[in-house]
Short mmCIF file of C-alpha atoms and ligand atoms in Angstrom, two decimals:
data_model
loop_
_atom_site.label_atom_id
_atom_site.label_comp_id
_atom_site.label_asym_id
_atom_site.label_seq_id
_atom_site.Cartn_x
_atom_site.Cartn_y
_atom_site.Cartn_z
CA MET D 1 49.04 4.73 44.52
CA PHE D 2 45.98 3.39 42.80
CA LYS D 3 46.07 2.74 39.09
CA ILE D 4 43.52 3.62 36.48
CA ASN D 5 42.28 1.59 33.54
CA GLU D 6 44.83 2.94 31.10
CA ASN D 7 42.82 1.72 28.13
CA TYR D 8 40.70 4.83 28.60
CA LEU D 9 43.74 6.97 27.80
CA LYS D 10 44.00 5.33 24.40
CA LEU D 11 40.63 6.73 23.32
CA PRO D 12 41.14 9.59 20.88
CA GLY D 13 39.03 12.71 21.63
CA SER D 14 35.59 12.61 23.22
CA TYR D 15 32.53 10.60 22.23
CA LEU D 16 31.40 11.72 18.76
CA PHE D 17 28.06 13.19 19.81
CA SER D 18 29.64 14.96 22.80
CA THR D 19 32.14 16.61 20.45
CA ILE D 20 29.33 17.76 18.18
CA ALA D 21 27.28 19.07 21.11
CA LYS D 22 30.29 21.08 22.33
CA LYS D 23 30.90 22.57 18.87
CA VAL D 24 27.23 23.51 18.48
CA ALA D 25 27.15 25.03 21.99
CA ALA D 26 30.21 27.17 21.15
CA TYR D 27 28.62 28.33 17.89
CA THR D 28 25.32 29.15 19.62
CA GLU D 29 27.10 31.14 22.31
CA ALA D 30 28.95 33.16 19.70
CA ASN D 31 25.82 33.58 17.54
CA PRO D 32 22.86 33.80 19.94
CA ASP D 33 20.54 35.21 17.24
CA LYS D 34 20.87 32.18 14.93
CA GLU D 35 18.15 29.54 14.91
CA ILE D 36 19.85 26.17 14.77
CA ILE D 37 18.12 23.13 13.27
CA ARG D 38 19.48 19.89 14.72
CA LEU D 39 19.60 16.94 12.36
CA GLY D 40 22.72 15.50 13.98
CA ILE D 41 22.21 12.95 16.74
CA GLY D 42 19.43 10.47 16.05
CA ASP D 43 17.20 11.77 18.81
CA VAL D 44 13.44 11.68 18.32
CA THR D 45 11.25 14.78 18.50
CA GLN D 46 7.67 13.50 18.45
CA PRO D 47 5.88 13.09 21.81
CA LEU D 48 5.19 9.65 23.23
CA ALA D 49 2.13 8.01 21.69
CA PRO D 50 -1.15 8.30 23.68
CA ALA D 51 -1.32 4.52 24.36
CA ILE D 52 2.12 4.71 25.99
CA ILE D 53 1.28 7.76 28.08
CA GLU D 54 -1.92 6.07 29.27
CA ALA D 55 0.01 2.94 30.30
CA MET D 56 2.58 5.05 32.15
CA HIS D 57 -0.11 7.02 34.02
CA LYS D 58 -1.76 3.78 35.07
CA ALA D 59 1.56 2.36 36.25
CA VAL D 60 2.34 5.54 38.19
CA ASP D 61 -1.00 5.23 39.99
CA GLU D 62 -0.22 1.59 40.81
CA MET D 63 3.06 2.67 42.37
CA GLY D 64 1.08 5.00 44.67
CA LYS D 65 -0.99 2.22 46.28
CA ALA D 66 0.30 -0.36 48.75
CA GLU D 67 -1.55 -3.23 47.00
CA THR D 68 -0.01 -2.54 43.59
CA PHE D 69 3.32 -0.97 44.52
CA ARG D 70 6.40 -2.67 43.00
CA GLY D 71 9.98 -2.60 44.23
CA TYR D 72 12.91 -4.16 42.39
CA ALA D 73 11.94 -5.46 38.98
CA PRO D 74 12.83 -9.07 38.12
CA ASP D 75 16.47 -9.19 36.91
CA LEU D 76 15.63 -10.14 33.37
CA GLY D 77 12.46 -8.06 33.01
CA TYR D 78 8.78 -8.43 33.84
CA GLN D 79 7.14 -11.46 32.31
CA PHE D 80 4.34 -9.36 30.74
CA LEU D 81 6.90 -7.46 28.65
CA ARG D 82 9.07 -10.44 27.77
CA ASP D 83 5.97 -12.35 26.63
CA ALA D 84 4.83 -9.42 24.48
CA ILE D 85 8.30 -9.12 22.90
CA ALA D 86 8.59 -12.86 22.24
CA GLN D 87 5.15 -12.93 20.64
CA GLU D 88 5.22 -9.74 18.56
CA ASP D 89 8.88 -9.27 17.67
CA TYR D 90 9.70 -12.94 17.13
CA LYS D 91 6.91 -15.54 16.91
CA ALA D 92 4.74 -13.23 14.75
CA LYS D 93 7.73 -12.87 12.41
CA GLY D 94 8.35 -16.60 12.22
CA ALA D 95 11.42 -16.43 14.48
CA ASP D 96 11.95 -19.07 17.15
CA ILE D 97 12.77 -17.04 20.28
CA SER D 98 11.15 -17.64 23.65
CA ALA D 99 10.46 -15.14 26.45
CA ASP D 100 13.20 -16.60 28.65
CA GLU D 101 15.82 -15.77 26.01
CA ILE D 102 15.00 -12.05 26.30
CA PHE D 103 16.81 -9.73 28.73
CA VAL D 104 15.04 -6.40 29.26
CA SER D 105 17.37 -3.44 29.84
CA ASP D 106 17.50 0.34 29.88
CA GLY D 107 18.52 0.57 26.24
CA ALA D 108 20.50 -0.85 23.37
CA LYS D 109 23.37 1.61 23.75
CA CYS D 110 24.27 0.19 27.17
CA ASP D 111 23.78 -3.39 26.02
CA SER D 112 25.87 -2.87 22.88
CA GLY D 113 28.63 -1.45 25.05
CA ASN D 114 28.39 -4.01 27.84
CA ILE D 115 27.95 -7.23 25.87
CA GLN D 116 31.67 -7.47 25.09
CA GLU D 117 32.30 -8.14 28.81
CA ILE D 118 31.23 -11.77 28.50
CA PHE D 119 33.93 -12.44 25.88
CA SER D 120 37.63 -12.97 26.37
CA VAL D 121 39.88 -9.98 25.87
CA ASP D 122 41.73 -12.05 23.22
CA ASN D 123 38.80 -12.04 20.85
CA LYS D 124 39.22 -10.12 17.64
CA ILE D 125 36.31 -7.91 16.67
CA ALA D 126 35.18 -7.01 13.16
CA VAL D 127 33.19 -3.87 12.57
CA CYS D 128 31.66 -2.15 9.61
CA ASP D 129 33.45 1.04 8.63
CA PRO D 130 31.74 3.48 9.17
CA VAL D 131 30.24 2.21 12.43
CA TYR D 132 28.28 3.30 15.50
CA PRO D 133 31.23 4.39 17.69
CA VAL D 134 30.03 2.62 20.84
CA TYR D 135 31.04 -0.81 19.53
CA VAL D 136 34.66 0.17 19.01
CA ASP D 137 35.08 2.54 21.96
CA THR D 138 33.82 0.00 24.50
CA ASN D 139 36.24 -2.60 23.14
CA VAL D 140 39.02 -0.03 23.48
CA MET D 141 38.04 0.46 27.13
CA ALA D 142 38.23 -3.30 27.61
CA GLY D 143 41.72 -3.47 26.09
CA ARG D 144 40.73 -5.54 23.08
CA THR D 145 41.72 -3.25 20.20
CA GLY D 146 45.54 -2.92 20.22
CA THR D 147 47.16 0.37 19.35
CA TYR D 148 45.71 3.40 17.65
CA ASP D 149 47.08 4.72 14.38
CA ALA D 150 46.17 8.41 14.47
CA ALA D 151 46.96 8.96 10.80
CA LYS D 152 44.72 6.14 9.62
CA GLU D 153 42.25 6.51 12.53
CA THR D 154 42.23 2.74 12.97
CA TRP D 155 43.08 0.24 15.74
CA SER D 156 45.68 -2.45 15.08
CA ASP D 157 43.56 -5.31 16.44
CA VAL D 158 40.23 -4.37 14.89
CA ILE D 159 39.12 -5.80 11.58
CA TYR D 160 37.46 -3.06 9.55
CA MET D 161 34.91 -3.96 6.89
CA PRO D 162 34.58 -0.94 4.62
CA CYS D 163 31.04 -0.01 3.59
CA THR D 164 31.27 2.38 0.69
CA ALA D 165 29.35 3.32 -2.43
CA GLU D 166 31.36 0.62 -4.29
CA ASN D 167 29.80 -2.19 -2.24
CA GLN D 168 26.43 -0.46 -1.76
CA PHE D 169 27.40 0.10 1.88
CA ALA D 170 27.18 -3.65 2.57
CA PRO D 171 30.29 -5.20 4.14
CA ASP D 172 32.19 -8.02 2.45
CA PHE D 173 33.39 -10.98 4.50
CA PRO D 174 36.73 -9.98 6.03
CA LYS D 175 39.98 -11.56 4.86
CA GLU D 176 41.07 -12.20 8.44
CA THR D 177 38.75 -14.36 10.55
CA PRO D 178 37.08 -12.47 13.41
CA ASN D 179 35.70 -13.87 16.68
CA LEU D 180 33.03 -11.22 17.19
CA ILE D 181 31.24 -9.48 14.34
CA TYR D 182 29.23 -6.34 14.99
CA LEU D 183 26.49 -5.79 12.43
CA CYS D 184 23.76 -3.14 12.47
CA PHE D 185 20.98 -3.35 9.87
CA PRO D 186 19.23 -1.18 8.85
CA ASN D 187 22.47 0.61 9.31
CA ASN D 188 23.50 3.48 11.47
CA PRO D 189 25.09 5.65 10.08
CA THR D 190 24.72 4.91 6.34
CA GLY D 191 20.95 4.31 6.39
CA SER D 192 21.45 1.38 4.00
CA THR D 193 20.60 -2.24 4.70
CA ILE D 194 21.22 -5.74 3.39
CA THR D 195 18.75 -8.30 2.09
CA LYS D 196 17.63 -11.31 4.06
CA ASP D 197 19.74 -13.50 1.75
CA GLN D 198 22.82 -11.41 2.49
CA LEU D 199 22.12 -11.65 6.22
CA GLN D 200 21.75 -15.41 5.84
CA GLY D 201 25.23 -15.34 4.29
CA TRP D 202 26.59 -13.73 7.47
CA VAL D 203 24.85 -16.30 9.67
CA ASP D 204 26.31 -19.14 7.62
CA TYR D 205 29.74 -17.50 7.69
CA ALA D 206 29.66 -16.99 11.48
CA ASN D 207 28.62 -20.60 12.08
CA LYS D 208 31.36 -21.80 9.74
CA VAL D 209 34.20 -19.82 11.36
CA GLY D 210 32.88 -20.09 14.94
CA ALA D 211 32.22 -16.37 15.40
CA VAL D 212 29.42 -14.58 17.23
CA ILE D 213 27.40 -11.89 15.46
CA ILE D 214 26.30 -9.04 17.69
CA TYR D 215 23.34 -7.84 15.69
CA ASP D 216 21.99 -4.36 16.39
CA ALA D 217 18.44 -4.17 15.07
CA ALA D 218 17.57 -0.78 16.59
CA TYR D 219 16.14 0.52 13.30
CA GLU D 220 14.06 -2.52 12.42
CA ALA D 221 10.76 -0.57 12.56
CA TYR D 222 11.90 1.51 9.58
CA ILE D 223 12.19 -1.40 7.16
CA SER D 224 9.95 -0.77 4.18
CA GLU D 225 11.21 -3.36 1.71
CA GLU D 226 10.00 -6.94 1.58
CA ASN D 227 13.32 -8.74 1.22
CA VAL D 228 14.84 -7.37 4.45
CA ALA D 229 14.84 -9.44 7.66
CA HIS D 230 13.22 -7.84 10.73
CA THR D 231 15.30 -9.98 13.05
CA ILE D 232 18.42 -12.05 12.49
CA TYR D 233 16.51 -15.05 13.86
CA GLU D 234 14.50 -15.16 10.63
CA CYS D 235 17.70 -16.74 9.27
CA PRO D 236 18.12 -20.46 9.96
CA GLY D 237 21.25 -21.07 12.02
CA ALA D 238 21.16 -17.71 13.84
CA ARG D 239 20.32 -19.38 17.16
CA THR D 240 23.82 -20.82 17.34
CA CYS D 241 25.74 -17.68 16.35
CA ALA D 242 23.82 -14.47 17.03
CA ILE D 243 22.96 -12.08 19.82
CA GLU D 244 20.36 -9.45 18.92
CA LEU D 245 20.06 -5.99 20.45
CA LYS D 246 16.80 -4.05 20.26
CA SER D 247 15.83 -0.57 21.33
CA PHE D 248 12.53 1.17 22.06
CA SER D 249 14.16 4.53 21.29
CA LYS D 250 13.63 4.72 17.57
CA ASN D 251 10.39 2.77 17.07
CA ALA D 252 8.57 4.26 20.07
CA GLY D 253 10.41 7.47 20.96
CA PHE D 254 11.95 6.18 24.22
CA THR D 255 15.29 8.01 23.90
CA GLY D 256 14.50 9.82 27.15
CA VAL D 257 12.43 7.03 28.73
CA ARG D 258 15.11 4.31 28.25
CA LEU D 259 14.16 0.75 27.39
CA GLY D 260 15.71 -1.97 25.27
CA TYR D 261 16.41 -5.66 25.28
CA THR D 262 18.97 -8.24 24.27
CA VAL D 263 18.23 -11.71 22.96
CA ILE D 264 20.64 -14.56 23.64
CA PRO D 265 19.35 -17.92 22.41
CA LYS D 266 20.12 -20.81 24.71
CA ASP D 267 21.72 -22.68 21.77
CA LEU D 268 24.52 -20.11 21.55
CA LYS D 269 27.44 -21.81 23.26
CA CYS D 270 31.21 -21.75 23.60
CA LYS D 271 31.97 -25.46 24.04
CA ASP D 272 29.42 -26.35 26.75
CA VAL D 273 29.04 -22.86 28.26
CA SER D 274 25.93 -20.97 27.16
CA LEU D 275 26.37 -17.24 26.61
CA HIS D 276 22.85 -16.90 27.99
CA SER D 277 24.05 -18.08 31.40
CA LEU D 278 26.95 -15.59 31.38
CA TRP D 279 24.75 -12.63 30.47
CA GLU D 280 22.17 -13.76 33.03
CA ARG D 281 24.91 -13.75 35.67
CA ARG D 282 26.11 -10.34 34.58
CA HIS D 283 22.60 -8.89 34.43
CA GLY D 284 21.77 -10.24 37.89
CA THR D 285 24.95 -8.85 39.42
CA LYS D 286 25.20 -5.45 37.75
CA TYR D 287 21.65 -4.46 36.96
CA ASN D 288 18.40 -3.97 38.84
CA GLY D 289 16.02 -3.89 35.93
CA ALA D 290 14.25 -1.18 33.97
CA PRO D 291 11.59 0.59 36.06
CA TYR D 292 8.11 -0.96 36.29
CA ILE D 293 6.53 2.20 34.84
CA VAL D 294 8.83 2.04 31.83
CA GLN D 295 8.26 -1.67 31.27
CA ARG D 296 4.49 -1.07 31.30
CA ALA D 297 5.11 1.69 28.73
CA GLY D 298 7.05 -0.88 26.69
CA GLU D 299 4.15 -3.33 26.90
CA ALA D 300 1.85 -0.65 25.44
CA VAL D 301 4.09 -0.49 22.36
CA TYR D 302 2.70 -3.93 21.46
CA SER D 303 -1.01 -3.15 22.12
CA ALA D 304 -3.29 -2.72 19.09
CA GLU D 305 -3.59 1.05 19.73
CA GLY D 306 0.12 1.40 20.42
CA ARG D 307 1.06 -0.38 17.22
CA GLU D 308 -1.31 1.77 15.16
CA GLN D 309 -0.06 5.02 16.71
CA LEU D 310 3.60 4.06 16.30
CA LYS D 311 3.12 3.06 12.69
CA LYS D 312 2.05 6.67 12.10
CA GLN D 313 5.05 7.98 14.04
CA VAL D 314 7.48 5.92 11.97
CA ALA D 315 5.70 7.09 8.79
CA TYR D 316 6.07 10.70 9.96
CA TYR D 317 9.84 10.32 10.28
CA MET D 318 10.10 8.42 7.02
CA ASN D 319 8.23 11.25 5.29
CA ASN D 320 11.00 13.52 6.60
CA ALA D 321 13.55 11.05 5.23
CA GLY D 322 11.93 11.34 1.80
CA ILE D 323 11.98 15.15 2.00
CA ILE D 324 15.67 15.17 2.87
CA LYS D 325 16.63 12.61 0.27
CA GLU D 326 14.69 14.21 -2.57
CA GLY D 327 15.73 17.71 -1.53
CA LEU D 328 19.41 16.79 -1.52
CA GLN D 329 19.16 14.93 -4.82
CA ALA D 330 17.46 17.95 -6.40
CA ALA D 331 20.28 20.11 -5.08
CA GLY D 332 22.79 17.85 -6.84
CA TYR D 333 24.05 15.80 -3.88
CA SER D 334 24.86 12.14 -4.15
CA VAL D 335 22.65 10.48 -1.51
CA SER D 336 21.81 7.06 -0.12
CA GLY D 337 19.83 5.59 2.79
CA GLY D 338 16.44 6.89 3.89
CA VAL D 339 14.43 3.94 2.50
CA ASN D 340 14.67 1.38 5.31
CA ALA D 341 16.21 3.71 7.89
CA PRO D 342 15.75 7.24 9.23
CA TYR D 343 19.28 8.26 8.19
CA ILE D 344 20.39 9.91 4.97
CA TRP D 345 24.02 9.53 3.98
CA LEU D 346 25.39 12.08 1.54
CA LYS D 347 28.66 12.61 -0.21
CA THR D 348 30.17 15.93 0.81
CA PRO D 349 30.40 18.35 -2.12
CA ASP D 350 33.57 19.62 -3.79
CA GLY D 351 35.87 17.19 -2.02
CA MET D 352 35.22 18.78 1.39
CA SER D 353 36.17 16.67 4.40
CA SER D 354 33.31 15.56 6.65
CA TRP D 355 34.25 18.08 9.37
CA GLU D 356 34.71 20.89 6.82
CA PHE D 357 31.18 20.24 5.61
CA PHE D 358 29.94 20.13 9.23
CA ASP D 359 31.33 23.64 9.81
CA TYR D 360 30.11 24.91 6.44
CA LEU D 361 26.57 23.61 7.06
CA LEU D 362 26.48 24.95 10.60
CA GLU D 363 27.78 28.39 9.65
CA THR D 364 25.96 28.82 6.33
CA ALA D 365 22.63 27.09 6.94
CA ASN D 366 22.66 26.80 10.75
CA VAL D 367 21.90 23.11 10.32
CA VAL D 368 23.64 20.46 12.43
CA GLY D 369 24.47 17.08 10.94
CA THR D 370 27.00 14.37 11.75
CA PRO D 371 30.38 14.12 9.99
CA GLY D 372 30.82 10.70 8.41
CA SER D 373 34.46 10.47 9.48
CA GLY D 374 33.29 10.43 13.12
CA PHE D 375 32.03 6.90 12.42
CA GLY D 376 35.29 5.61 10.97
CA PRO D 377 37.82 6.25 8.20
CA SER D 378 35.56 5.04 5.39
CA GLY D 379 33.05 7.68 6.49
CA GLU D 380 35.44 10.45 5.45
CA GLY D 381 33.88 12.53 2.69
CA TYR D 382 30.38 11.58 3.84
CA PHE D 383 27.83 13.23 6.10
CA ARG D 384 24.74 11.98 7.94
CA LEU D 385 21.40 13.75 8.36
CA THR D 386 18.65 12.35 10.53
CA ALA D 387 14.94 12.25 9.73
CA PHE D 388 14.05 12.49 13.45
CA GLY D 389 13.48 16.27 13.36
CA SER D 390 10.03 17.82 13.14
CA TYR D 391 8.40 18.06 9.70
CA GLU D 392 8.61 21.87 9.83
CA ASN D 393 12.30 21.88 10.75
CA THR D 394 13.08 19.29 8.10
CA LEU D 395 11.45 21.45 5.42
CA ALA D 396 13.21 24.57 6.71
CA ALA D 397 16.58 22.78 6.79
CA MET D 398 16.17 21.66 3.21
CA GLU D 399 15.28 25.18 2.09
CA ARG D 400 18.40 26.50 3.77
CA ILE D 401 20.61 23.78 2.28
CA ARG D 402 19.23 24.41 -1.19
CA ALA D 403 19.99 28.11 -0.79
CA MET D 404 23.65 27.49 0.18
C1 MLT X 501 22.95 8.23 16.64
O1 MLT X 501 22.72 9.40 16.40
O2 MLT X 501 23.80 7.57 16.05
C2 MLT X 501 22.14 7.57 17.70
O3 MLT X 501 21.20 8.43 18.23
C3 MLT X 501 23.00 7.14 18.76
C4 MLT X 501 22.28 6.28 19.73
O4 MLT X 501 21.20 5.74 19.45
O5 MLT X 501 22.83 6.12 20.80
#
């Protein structure tokens, strides 16, 4: 009889956003007349920018002609896109990353889940608590997290770094030394971030203890404050300790198009083995590249028109963030985030649990959000709202919440 990967059986419940989708579907079925406003999953609502659509149309036409048709994409991504990324996301920001250190993929979710494969199962991971659930769940699947304590909702072999109001949602260095440290700034789910100096502290720490930082910079486009790093490679020393994950989903609305990339500097080594060579091997074996049409769309993100149009799109969502934040504050909620990130993190009222507030909000205001406890035990008593809705829906949601 064949055997399954029993690590999957250790996973409690379903993936957070699948659970929410099922709950909302059940509510909608029972209440078909209710108009639901979804501010739960961080999915964008604005259409793709004109410069991107134009680039995609052009690429589609190229695919229809023998002279310009393309088959398999290069394993690591088309040079035109890797050059644009290296120039605009790194060199222009004073970060020393070259095009051949960039691996184009179909999104940061997959990369953040897959990257753990190149590390030994003995490595100990440290995560912020609350945290984007993909980091932990994929390590569970790999058998790296030990046993689950259902009462505490924690894994025995995971180091949790609480991010709470007491530490301004910025993790402290853990007491126990980790091998892999997952960091996401600006942060999902709390919407807070850390300063460049604080990030430098993490780089210095990782180099000192011999750990690798897996740095998720998916929300970088939302940074509005000067003292926040746009990439971890702005910090000296990051080339020897950090992998960076980037997404086109949040800055350019590619949640349905799918495009992302991972940076592994060639200086990042375990003894004399470069992690770059391992990921290159993995990418070549398991992946056939993001589609040509999508990579051309990605290139348009960096064109002058694309940049201008996307600046407006980010501003549109951040205007929503302001509306949510101010609306909640006026209604007496204790709120953070929403300044460098499209997420607003609120304390649930009257000691309600995160899931109690989820039900209350859904039933009373017909608004969907995300329970903080779904991101980890320190998220209990908190709730996340996203600014990725439409302006009209954001206003309507706030009116309904104020009326609760
Ligand atoms: C979220 O809501 O946390 C994000 O949309 C998840 C993701 O980007 O995969």
